[in-house]
mmCIF file of C-alpha atoms in Angstrom:
data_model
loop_
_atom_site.group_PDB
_atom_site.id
_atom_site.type_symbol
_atom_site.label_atom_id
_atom_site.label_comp_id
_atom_site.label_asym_id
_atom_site.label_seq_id
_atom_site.Cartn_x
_atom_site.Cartn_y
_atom_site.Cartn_z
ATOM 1 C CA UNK A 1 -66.876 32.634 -30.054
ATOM 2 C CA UNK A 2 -65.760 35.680 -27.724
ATOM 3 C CA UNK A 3 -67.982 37.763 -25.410
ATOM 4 C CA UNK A 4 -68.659 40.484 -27.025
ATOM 5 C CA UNK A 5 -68.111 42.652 -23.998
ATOM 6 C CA UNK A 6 -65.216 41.574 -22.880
ATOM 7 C CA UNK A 7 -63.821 39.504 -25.349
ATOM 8 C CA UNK A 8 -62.882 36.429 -23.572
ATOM 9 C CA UNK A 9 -63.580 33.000 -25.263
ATOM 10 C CA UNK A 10 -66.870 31.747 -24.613
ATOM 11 C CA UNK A 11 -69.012 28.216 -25.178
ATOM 12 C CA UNK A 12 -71.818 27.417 -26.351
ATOM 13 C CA UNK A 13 -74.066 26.986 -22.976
ATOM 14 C CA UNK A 14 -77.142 25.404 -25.050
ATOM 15 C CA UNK A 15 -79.460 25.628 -28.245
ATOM 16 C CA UNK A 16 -82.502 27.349 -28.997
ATOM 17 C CA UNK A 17 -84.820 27.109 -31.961
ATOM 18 C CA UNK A 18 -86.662 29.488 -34.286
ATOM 19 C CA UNK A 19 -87.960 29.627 -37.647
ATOM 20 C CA UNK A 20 -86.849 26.005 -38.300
ATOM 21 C CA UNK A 21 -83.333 27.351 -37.456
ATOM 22 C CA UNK A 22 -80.802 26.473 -34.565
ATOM 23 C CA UNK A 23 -78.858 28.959 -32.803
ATOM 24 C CA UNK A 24 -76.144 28.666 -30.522
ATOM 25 C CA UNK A 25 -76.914 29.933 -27.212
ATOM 26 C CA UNK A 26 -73.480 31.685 -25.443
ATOM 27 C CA UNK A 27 -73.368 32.423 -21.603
ATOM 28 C CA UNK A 28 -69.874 34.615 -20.444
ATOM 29 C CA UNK A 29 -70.129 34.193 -16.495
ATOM 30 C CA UNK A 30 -67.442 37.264 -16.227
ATOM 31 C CA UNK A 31 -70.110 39.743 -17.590
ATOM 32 C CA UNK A 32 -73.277 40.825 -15.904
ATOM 33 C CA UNK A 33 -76.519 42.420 -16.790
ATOM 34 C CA UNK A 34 -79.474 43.376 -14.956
ATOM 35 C CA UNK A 35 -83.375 43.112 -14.807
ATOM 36 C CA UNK A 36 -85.883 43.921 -12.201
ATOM 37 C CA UNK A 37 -88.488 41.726 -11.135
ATOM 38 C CA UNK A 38 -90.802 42.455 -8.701
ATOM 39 C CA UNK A 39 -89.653 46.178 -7.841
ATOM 40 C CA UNK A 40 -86.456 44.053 -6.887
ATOM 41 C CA UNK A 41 -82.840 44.074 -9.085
ATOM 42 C CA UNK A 42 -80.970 41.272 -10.141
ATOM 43 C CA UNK A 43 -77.485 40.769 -11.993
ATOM 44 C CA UNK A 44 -77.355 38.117 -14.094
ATOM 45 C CA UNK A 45 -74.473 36.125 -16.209
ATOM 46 C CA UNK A 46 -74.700 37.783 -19.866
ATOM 47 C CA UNK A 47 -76.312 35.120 -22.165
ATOM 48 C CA UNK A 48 -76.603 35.731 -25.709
ATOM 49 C CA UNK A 49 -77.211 34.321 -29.193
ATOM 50 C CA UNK A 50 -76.112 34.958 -32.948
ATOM 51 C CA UNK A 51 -78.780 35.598 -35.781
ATOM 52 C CA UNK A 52 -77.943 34.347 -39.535
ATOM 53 C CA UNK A 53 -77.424 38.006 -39.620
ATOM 54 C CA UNK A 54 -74.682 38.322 -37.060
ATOM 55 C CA UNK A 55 -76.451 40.491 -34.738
ATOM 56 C CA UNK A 56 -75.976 39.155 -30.504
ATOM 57 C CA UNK A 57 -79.794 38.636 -29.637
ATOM 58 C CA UNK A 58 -82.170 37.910 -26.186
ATOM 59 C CA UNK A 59 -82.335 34.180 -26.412
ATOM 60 C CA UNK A 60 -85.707 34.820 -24.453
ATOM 61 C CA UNK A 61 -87.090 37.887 -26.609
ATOM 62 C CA UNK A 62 -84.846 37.225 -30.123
ATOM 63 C CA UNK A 63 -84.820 41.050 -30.169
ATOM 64 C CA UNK A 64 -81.262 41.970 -31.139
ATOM 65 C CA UNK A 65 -79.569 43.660 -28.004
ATOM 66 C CA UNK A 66 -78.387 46.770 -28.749
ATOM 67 C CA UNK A 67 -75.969 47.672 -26.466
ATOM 68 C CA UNK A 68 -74.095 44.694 -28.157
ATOM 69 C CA UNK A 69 -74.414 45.157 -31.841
#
């Protein structure tokens, strides 16, 4: 698997589960994204999973990300 950001090679970095399915979970520590918590920002290492249908999804949310796809 490559980022698909920056296309470097990355592992799996864990598993999650939905729908009786199992998903690879990716993590590429060379890309960042950002979230806000609190009134506060944060950067943190882009982590990312593959649908049946190829799409990158939010391991937390399963939405597909768009930026990505």
């Amino acid at each position: 698997m490559t980022c698909p950001r920056c296309q470097k090679p990355v592992v799996s970095a864990g598993e999650l589960t939905t729908d009786g399915k199992t998903l690879a979970v990716y993590q590429c520590d060379d890309c960042t994204t950002s979230w806000e918590l609190g009134g506060k920002s944060f950067k943190a290492a882009l982590t990312f999973a593959v649908d049946a249908q190829g799409r990158f999804i939010d391991p937390d949310t399963l939405a597909p990300i768009a930026s990505l796809n």
